[in-house]
């Protein structure tokens, strides 16, 4: 195989991408033939797991991500390790053959970075064990374990960790980007519960990252997702007890949108930390208007009090009100839209982070969703708080930079599979959203990485340190991520 200078590729033909989003094929340079089949067969023989080549009947399925938009990508191979030793074998092989590696935890990256043309995909979904220590206060979880299965395993002994809501997202991918979910106000981000991680470096060495071992790498793993520094194989977290959870839902007429946004923002700053309310401004099924809804997750017994308090702050009649208490796992499943294994779907998305929610930013939000209706875009606008325990950690204590901010906006557009017209319309609308939010936006959230944005948009003042750590642990730049530091 030709020996390609990756730094030449990144700083030459890809100069415009080198400090921001990188397409899944960008790291590979010119098409590569890769190692011979006999070399791949030898790697397969050394592993407990397997190597899937393009000639294998399982290849088409093995290379798929959650989003079928990336099905056209043709990796050299999909390597499927089952343990840390397998990962070491694979990474040593990639180093010996000068391959670019695309690690995959759950396969949900918004820009398809866990695949690509002429890369070696390292699919970690076979490393999925969930183990607790004797006191059940710590859980060690395989990088490829899906979030719903993690909750099922931990809930059997009455424990859990804070996670996101999509049931098949991989644990490592979520954590490396920070991890924002229903318990963020009460327990902080997923990465805030991380105690240590087992990693394999680009040259095949195994290391432990923690507060006392490879502390710089540990810092980067907590929120520095979007570009790979090391392959994480398992992660150890502090757990907490599960309880039943309260929920409430409120919906309002479009005419009340500004008042709802203002009330939501004030409530998210002032309410006790155990309640998280998500505000959604979504297109209705006919794309003729947007819907104004709030969904709260509370401690059991708080749902009615919190719902009433928030409604009083809105100050206009609601269209619908619901409250309930349910078990922890029923709530997890409900928030996942009732399906622990959702089918693949085509989509595109983006994000903006607000330092504060003002009358001006509320007006901008309403303008953006109104423009989405005018353009007949199928969109969901999900606005979550970045308050509570998330702010108990310094903005420089981990790579996750949003510790003094008010809100995270996700612009999400479901798409017909393979439609270039719908994709272009959705990207145009998301671009309009960024322009309209303007200087009110502090940047984007790396777990919602999107085309056309720079690394500084996602990491702000933490970017310089991330670049230094990346250069130290992966000097050859062989680990592919969705952002190039």
Coordinates of C-alpha atoms in Angstrom, one line a residue:
X1 CA 0.0 0.0 0.0
X2 CA 1.2 3.5 -0.8
X3 CA 2.6 5.4 2.1
X4 CA 0.5 8.6 2.3
X5 CA 1.6 11.6 4.3
X6 CA -1.5 12.3 6.3
X7 CA -0.3 15.7 7.4
X8 CA 0.2 16.7 3.8
X9 CA -3.4 15.5 3.0
X10 CA -4.9 17.5 5.9
X11 CA -3.0 20.7 5.4
X12 CA -2.9 20.6 1.6
X13 CA -5.9 19.4 -0.3
X14 CA -8.1 19.6 2.8
X15 CA -6.8 22.9 4.2
X16 CA -10.3 24.3 4.5
X17 CA -11.4 21.4 6.7
X18 CA -8.3 21.1 8.8
X19 CA -9.6 23.0 11.8
X20 CA -13.2 21.9 11.7
X21 CA -15.7 19.4 10.4
X22 CA -14.1 16.6 8.3
X23 CA -16.1 14.5 5.9
X24 CA -16.0 10.7 6.5
X25 CA -13.7 10.2 3.5
X26 CA -11.4 13.2 4.1
X27 CA -8.8 11.3 6.1
X28 CA -8.1 8.7 3.5
X29 CA -6.7 10.9 0.7
X30 CA -6.6 9.1 -2.6
X31 CA -8.4 5.6 -2.8
X32 CA -6.2 3.0 -1.2
X33 CA -6.0 -0.7 -2.1
X34 CA -5.2 -1.6 1.5
X35 CA -3.3 -4.6 2.9
X36 CA -3.7 -7.9 1.0
X37 CA -6.4 -10.3 1.9
X38 CA -3.8 -12.6 3.5
X39 CA -2.8 -9.8 6.0
X40 CA -6.4 -9.2 7.0
X41 CA -6.9 -13.0 7.4
X42 CA -3.9 -13.1 9.7
X43 CA -5.4 -10.3 11.8
X44 CA -8.7 -12.2 12.0
X45 CA -6.8 -15.3 13.2
X46 CA -5.2 -13.3 16.0
X47 CA -8.5 -11.9 17.2
X48 CA -11.3 -13.4 19.3
X49 CA -13.6 -11.1 17.2
X50 CA -13.7 -10.9 13.4
X51 CA -12.6 -9.0 10.3
X52 CA -15.3 -8.3 7.7
X53 CA -14.0 -7.5 4.2
X54 CA -15.8 -6.2 1.1
X55 CA -15.8 -9.7 -0.3
X56 CA -17.7 -11.0 2.8
X57 CA -21.5 -11.3 2.5
X58 CA -21.8 -9.6 5.9
X59 CA -20.0 -6.5 4.7
X60 CA -23.0 -4.5 3.5
X61 CA -24.7 -4.7 6.9
X62 CA -21.5 -4.5 8.9
X63 CA -20.5 -1.1 7.5
X64 CA -23.9 0.5 8.1
X65 CA -24.5 3.3 10.5
X66 CA -27.7 4.4 12.1
X67 CA -28.2 7.0 9.3
X68 CA -28.5 5.4 5.9
X69 CA -27.1 8.6 4.3
X70 CA -23.6 7.1 4.8
X71 CA -24.4 3.6 3.2
X72 CA -22.4 4.5 0.1
X73 CA -19.1 4.7 2.1
X74 CA -16.7 1.8 1.4
X75 CA -14.3 1.1 4.2
X76 CA -11.3 -1.2 3.6
X77 CA -12.7 -3.5 6.4
X78 CA -14.9 -3.5 9.4
X79 CA -13.0 -4.9 12.3
X80 CA -15.2 -6.2 15.1
X81 CA -13.2 -6.7 18.4
X82 CA -14.7 -8.5 21.4
X83 CA -12.2 -7.4 24.0
X84 CA -9.3 -5.0 24.7
X85 CA -6.7 -7.5 23.4
X86 CA -8.5 -7.5 20.0
X87 CA -8.4 -3.7 19.9
X88 CA -4.7 -3.8 20.5
X89 CA -4.2 -6.3 17.7
X90 CA -6.3 -4.1 15.4
X91 CA -4.5 -0.9 16.3
X92 CA -1.1 -2.5 15.9
X93 CA -2.1 -3.8 12.5
X94 CA -3.3 -0.4 11.5
X95 CA -0.1 1.2 12.6
X96 CA 2.0 -1.4 10.7
X97 CA 0.0 -0.7 7.6
X98 CA -0.4 3.0 7.9
X99 CA -4.2 2.9 8.0
X100 CA -6.7 5.5 9.1
X101 CA -9.0 4.1 11.8
X102 CA -12.6 5.1 12.3
X103 CA -13.7 3.9 15.7
X104 CA -17.4 3.2 16.2
X105 CA -19.2 3.0 19.5
X106 CA -22.9 3.1 18.4
X107 CA -22.7 4.5 14.9
X108 CA -24.9 7.5 15.5
X109 CA -22.4 10.3 14.6
X110 CA -24.4 13.1 12.8
X111 CA -21.8 13.4 10.1
X112 CA -20.9 9.7 9.7
X113 CA -17.4 9.9 11.1
X114 CA -17.4 6.2 12.2
X115 CA -17.2 5.1 8.5
X116 CA -15.5 6.4 5.4
X117 CA -13.9 5.4 2.1
X118 CA -10.6 3.4 2.5
X119 CA -10.5 3.5 6.3
X120 CA -10.5 0.7 8.8
X121 CA -13.7 0.8 10.8
X122 CA -13.2 -0.4 14.3
X123 CA -16.7 -1.4 15.4
X124 CA -16.7 -1.6 19.2
X125 CA -20.3 -2.7 19.6
X126 CA -19.2 -6.2 20.6
X127 CA -17.5 -4.7 23.7
X128 CA -20.7 -4.2 25.7
X129 CA -20.4 -5.8 29.1
X130 CA -21.8 -3.9 32.2
X131 CA -20.1 -4.8 35.5
X132 CA -20.5 -3.3 38.9
X133 CA -18.1 -3.2 41.8
X134 CA -19.0 -5.0 45.1
X135 CA -20.7 -1.9 46.6
X136 CA -22.5 -1.1 43.3
X137 CA -21.3 2.4 43.5
X138 CA -19.2 2.1 40.3
X139 CA -20.0 0.5 36.9
X140 CA -17.6 -0.4 34.2
X141 CA -19.3 -0.4 30.9
X142 CA -18.0 -1.5 27.5
X143 CA -17.6 1.3 24.9
X144 CA -20.1 -0.3 22.5
X145 CA -22.9 -0.9 25.0
X146 CA -26.2 0.8 23.9
X147 CA -27.7 3.2 26.4
X148 CA -31.0 1.3 26.8
X149 CA -29.2 -2.0 27.5
X150 CA -27.0 -0.1 30.0
X151 CA -30.0 1.1 31.9
X152 CA -31.6 -2.4 31.9
X153 CA -28.4 -4.0 33.3
X154 CA -27.9 -1.4 36.0
X155 CA -31.6 -1.2 36.9
X156 CA -31.5 -4.8 37.9
X157 CA -29.6 -3.8 41.0
X158 CA -31.4 -0.4 41.4
X159 CA -28.5 1.7 40.0
X160 CA -28.0 3.9 37.0
X161 CA -25.9 6.7 35.4
X162 CA -27.1 9.9 33.7
X163 CA -27.3 9.4 29.9
X164 CA -28.9 10.7 26.8
X165 CA -32.2 9.5 25.5
X166 CA -31.5 7.6 22.2
X167 CA -31.5 3.9 23.2
X168 CA -28.9 2.6 20.7
X169 CA -26.4 5.4 21.1
X170 CA -23.0 3.9 22.2
X171 CA -21.8 4.7 25.7
X172 CA -18.4 5.9 24.6
X173 CA -19.7 8.2 21.9
X174 CA -22.1 9.8 24.3
X175 CA -19.6 10.3 27.1
X176 CA -16.8 11.6 24.9
X177 CA -19.0 14.4 23.7
X178 CA -20.2 15.3 27.2
X179 CA -23.5 13.5 27.4
X180 CA -26.7 15.6 28.0
X181 CA -29.9 13.9 29.1
X182 CA -32.9 14.0 31.4
X183 CA -30.8 14.0 34.6
X184 CA -28.4 16.7 33.6
X185 CA -29.7 19.2 36.1
X186 CA -29.6 16.8 39.0
X187 CA -26.5 14.7 38.2
X188 CA -24.6 16.7 35.6
X189 CA -23.3 15.4 32.2
X190 CA -22.5 11.8 31.6
X191 CA -18.8 12.7 31.5
X192 CA -19.0 14.2 34.9
X193 CA -19.6 10.8 36.4
X194 CA -16.6 9.2 34.6
X195 CA -14.0 7.9 37.0
X196 CA -11.6 6.2 34.5
X197 CA -11.4 4.7 31.1
X198 CA -9.3 2.0 29.4
X199 CA -7.9 3.2 26.1
X200 CA -5.8 1.8 23.3
X201 CA -3.5 4.3 21.6
X202 CA -2.8 4.6 17.8
X203 CA 0.3 2.4 18.2
X204 CA -1.6 -0.4 20.0
X205 CA -0.5 0.4 23.6
X206 CA -3.1 0.1 26.4
X207 CA -3.4 2.9 28.9
X208 CA -5.7 3.9 31.7
X209 CA -7.0 7.4 31.8
X210 CA -8.1 8.8 35.2
X211 CA -7.4 11.8 37.5
X212 CA -4.1 10.2 38.5
X213 CA -3.1 8.4 35.3
X214 CA -2.7 10.1 32.0
X215 CA -4.7 13.0 33.5
X216 CA -4.5 15.1 30.3
X217 CA -6.1 12.3 28.3
X218 CA -8.8 11.9 31.0
X219 CA -9.5 15.6 30.7
X220 CA -9.9 15.3 27.0
X221 CA -12.2 12.3 27.2
X222 CA -14.7 14.3 29.2
X223 CA -16.3 16.3 26.5
X224 CA -13.6 16.4 23.8
X225 CA -15.6 14.1 21.4
X226 CA -15.7 14.9 17.7
X227 CA -12.1 13.9 17.1
X228 CA -10.4 10.8 18.3
X229 CA -7.4 10.9 20.6
X230 CA -7.5 7.2 21.7
X231 CA -9.8 4.3 21.2
X232 CA -11.8 3.9 24.4
X233 CA -12.7 0.3 25.2
X234 CA -14.4 0.6 28.6
X235 CA -15.5 3.4 31.0
X236 CA -16.0 3.3 34.7
X237 CA -18.6 5.6 36.2
X238 CA -20.0 6.6 39.6
X239 CA -23.6 5.2 39.8
X240 CA -26.6 6.5 41.7
X241 CA -29.8 4.8 42.9
X242 CA -32.8 4.6 40.6
X243 CA -36.2 5.9 41.7
X244 CA -39.6 6.2 40.1
X245 CA -39.8 9.4 38.1
X246 CA -42.5 12.0 37.7
X247 CA -43.4 13.6 34.4
X248 CA -45.5 16.4 33.1
X249 CA -46.4 17.7 29.7
X250 CA -47.8 21.1 28.8
X251 CA -48.8 22.4 25.4
X252 CA -49.8 25.9 24.4
X253 CA -51.0 27.9 21.3
X254 CA -48.5 29.3 19.0
X255 CA -49.5 32.8 20.1
X256 CA -48.0 32.0 23.5
X257 CA -44.6 31.0 22.2
X258 CA -42.7 34.1 23.5
X259 CA -44.2 33.8 27.0
X260 CA -43.5 30.1 27.1
X261 CA -39.9 30.6 26.1
X262 CA -39.4 33.3 28.8
X263 CA -41.1 31.2 31.5
X264 CA -39.1 28.1 30.5
X265 CA -35.8 30.0 30.7
X266 CA -36.7 31.6 34.1
X267 CA -37.9 28.2 35.5
X268 CA -34.7 26.4 34.3
X269 CA -32.5 28.9 36.1
X270 CA -34.5 29.0 39.4
X271 CA -36.1 25.6 40.0
X272 CA -34.5 22.9 42.1
X273 CA -31.9 20.8 40.4
X274 CA -33.9 17.5 40.1
X275 CA -36.3 18.8 37.5
X276 CA -35.4 19.1 33.8
X277 CA -37.8 20.6 31.3
X278 CA -37.4 20.3 27.6
X279 CA -39.1 22.9 25.4
X280 CA -40.0 21.8 21.9
X281 CA -41.1 23.9 18.9
X282 CA -41.8 21.3 16.3
X283 CA -43.5 21.4 12.9
X284 CA -46.9 19.8 13.0
X285 CA -47.6 16.8 10.8
X286 CA -48.8 19.0 7.9
X287 CA -46.0 21.5 8.3
X288 CA -48.5 24.3 8.4
X289 CA -47.7 25.5 11.9
X290 CA -45.3 24.8 14.8
X291 CA -46.4 23.3 18.1
X292 CA -45.3 24.7 21.5
X293 CA -44.8 22.0 24.1
X294 CA -42.9 21.3 27.3
X295 CA -41.9 18.0 28.9
X296 CA -40.7 17.8 32.5
X297 CA -38.9 15.0 34.3
X298 CA -39.1 15.3 38.0
X299 CA -38.5 13.5 41.3
X300 CA -41.6 11.3 42.1
X301 CA -44.3 13.5 43.7
X302 CA -43.0 16.8 42.3
X303 CA -44.6 16.5 38.9
X304 CA -47.9 18.4 39.8
X305 CA -46.2 21.1 41.8
X306 CA -43.6 21.7 39.2
X307 CA -46.1 21.6 36.4
X308 CA -48.4 24.1 38.1
X309 CA -45.5 26.4 39.0
X310 CA -44.2 26.5 35.4
X311 CA -47.7 27.0 34.0
X312 CA -48.3 30.0 36.4
X313 CA -45.1 31.5 35.0
X314 CA -46.4 31.2 31.5
X315 CA -49.6 33.0 32.5
X316 CA -51.9 31.9 29.6
X317 CA -54.3 29.0 29.3
X318 CA -52.7 25.7 28.2
X319 CA -54.1 23.5 25.4
X320 CA -53.3 20.3 27.3
X321 CA -51.8 19.3 30.6
X322 CA -50.7 15.8 31.7
X323 CA -48.9 14.5 34.8
X324 CA -47.8 11.0 35.9
X325 CA -45.4 8.9 37.9
X326 CA -43.9 5.8 36.5
X327 CA -41.0 3.4 37.1
X328 CA -37.5 4.4 36.1
X329 CA -37.3 2.0 33.2
X330 CA -40.8 2.8 31.9
X331 CA -39.8 6.5 31.9
X332 CA -36.5 5.7 30.1
X333 CA -38.4 3.8 27.4
X334 CA -41.1 6.4 27.1
X335 CA -38.5 9.1 26.5
X336 CA -37.0 6.9 23.8
X337 CA -40.4 7.0 22.1
X338 CA -41.3 3.5 23.3
X339 CA -38.8 1.6 21.2
X340 CA -35.5 0.2 22.6
X341 CA -34.3 -0.7 19.1
X342 CA -35.5 2.1 16.7
X343 CA -35.1 1.5 13.0
X344 CA -32.5 3.3 11.0
X345 CA -33.5 6.8 9.8
X346 CA -32.2 9.5 7.6
X347 CA -31.8 12.9 9.1
X348 CA -29.6 16.0 9.4
X349 CA -29.2 18.3 12.4
X350 CA -27.3 21.0 14.1
X351 CA -27.1 23.0 17.3
X352 CA -26.6 26.4 19.0
X353 CA -25.8 27.1 22.6
X354 CA -27.2 30.2 24.3
X355 CA -25.3 31.9 27.2
X356 CA -28.7 33.4 28.2
X357 CA -32.2 33.4 27.0
X358 CA -33.4 37.0 26.3
X359 CA -36.3 38.6 24.6
X360 CA -34.1 38.9 21.5
X361 CA -33.1 35.2 21.4
X362 CA -36.8 34.2 22.0
X363 CA -37.8 36.4 19.0
X364 CA -35.0 34.8 17.0
X365 CA -36.2 31.3 17.9
X366 CA -39.7 32.1 16.9
X367 CA -38.4 33.6 13.6
X368 CA -36.4 30.4 12.9
X369 CA -39.3 28.0 13.4
X370 CA -41.7 30.3 11.5
X371 CA -39.2 30.3 8.6
X372 CA -39.1 26.5 8.8
X373 CA -42.9 26.4 8.4
X374 CA -42.7 28.9 5.5
X375 CA -40.2 26.7 3.8
X376 CA -42.2 23.5 4.5
X377 CA -39.2 21.9 6.3
X378 CA -39.9 18.9 8.5
X379 CA -38.2 20.0 11.7
X380 CA -37.9 19.5 15.4
X381 CA -36.5 22.2 17.6
X382 CA -35.6 20.9 21.0
X383 CA -34.4 23.3 23.7
X384 CA -32.8 21.9 26.9
X385 CA -31.3 23.6 30.0
X386 CA -27.6 23.8 30.7
X387 CA -28.2 24.7 34.3
X388 CA -28.2 22.9 37.7
X389 CA -25.4 20.4 38.4
X390 CA -23.9 20.9 35.0
X391 CA -22.7 24.3 36.2
X392 CA -21.1 22.9 39.4
X393 CA -18.0 22.0 37.3
X394 CA -15.6 24.6 36.0
X395 CA -15.6 25.3 32.2
X396 CA -11.9 24.3 32.1
X397 CA -12.0 21.3 34.5
X398 CA -13.0 19.1 31.6
X399 CA -13.0 19.5 27.8
X400 CA -16.8 20.2 27.8
X401 CA -16.9 24.0 27.7
X402 CA -20.6 24.9 28.4
X403 CA -20.6 25.3 32.2
X404 CA -21.9 28.8 32.4
X405 CA -24.6 28.8 29.7
X406 CA -28.4 28.7 29.7
X407 CA -29.7 26.5 26.9
X408 CA -28.8 24.0 24.2
X409 CA -30.9 24.2 21.0
X410 CA -31.0 21.2 18.7
X411 CA -32.2 21.7 15.1
X412 CA -33.2 18.3 13.9
X413 CA -34.7 17.4 10.5
X414 CA -36.0 13.9 9.7
X415 CA -35.6 13.2 6.0
X416 CA -36.9 10.8 3.4
X417 CA -34.2 8.2 2.9
X418 CA -31.7 9.4 0.3
X419 CA -33.5 12.6 -0.7
X420 CA -30.9 15.2 -1.8
X421 CA -33.6 17.8 -2.2
X422 CA -34.9 17.4 1.3
X423 CA -31.4 17.4 2.7
X424 CA -30.5 20.6 0.9
X425 CA -33.6 22.3 2.2
X426 CA -33.0 21.2 5.7
X427 CA -29.3 22.3 5.7
X428 CA -30.4 25.6 4.3
X429 CA -32.9 26.1 7.1
X430 CA -30.3 25.1 9.7
X431 CA -27.9 27.6 8.2
X432 CA -30.6 30.2 8.4
X433 CA -31.0 29.3 12.1
X434 CA -27.3 29.9 12.8
X435 CA -27.4 33.2 11.0
X436 CA -30.5 34.3 12.8
X437 CA -29.2 33.4 16.2
X438 CA -25.9 35.2 15.3
X439 CA -23.9 36.5 18.2
X440 CA -26.5 35.2 20.6
X441 CA -25.1 31.7 20.0
X442 CA -21.9 30.7 21.9
X443 CA -21.3 27.8 19.5
X444 CA -22.5 24.2 19.0
X445 CA -22.6 20.9 21.0
X446 CA -20.1 18.4 19.7
X447 CA -22.5 15.4 20.1
X448 CA -24.6 17.3 17.5
X449 CA -21.7 18.0 15.2
X450 CA -22.6 19.2 11.7
X451 CA -21.0 20.1 8.3
X452 CA -19.4 23.5 7.8
X453 CA -18.5 24.5 11.4
X454 CA -15.1 24.9 13.0
X455 CA -13.6 23.1 16.0
X456 CA -13.6 26.4 17.9
X457 CA -17.4 26.5 17.5
X458 CA -17.6 23.4 19.7
X459 CA -14.7 23.7 22.2
X460 CA -14.1 27.5 22.5
X461 CA -11.2 28.2 24.9
X462 CA -10.6 24.4 25.4
X463 CA -9.5 23.8 21.8
X464 CA -5.8 24.7 22.2
X465 CA -5.4 22.2 25.0
X466 CA -7.3 19.5 23.0
X467 CA -5.0 20.1 20.0
X468 CA -1.9 19.6 22.2
X469 CA -3.2 16.4 23.7
X470 CA -4.2 15.0 20.3
X471 CA -0.7 15.7 19.0
X472 CA 0.8 13.9 22.0
X473 CA -1.3 10.8 21.9
X474 CA -1.9 10.5 18.1
X475 CA 1.0 12.3 16.5
X476 CA 0.4 10.5 13.1
X477 CA -3.3 11.7 13.1
X478 CA -4.5 8.2 12.3
X479 CA -7.6 8.2 14.4
X480 CA -10.6 9.7 12.5
X481 CA -13.1 11.8 14.2
X482 CA -15.9 14.1 13.1
X483 CA -13.7 17.2 13.8
X484 CA -10.1 17.8 13.1
X485 CA -8.4 19.5 16.0

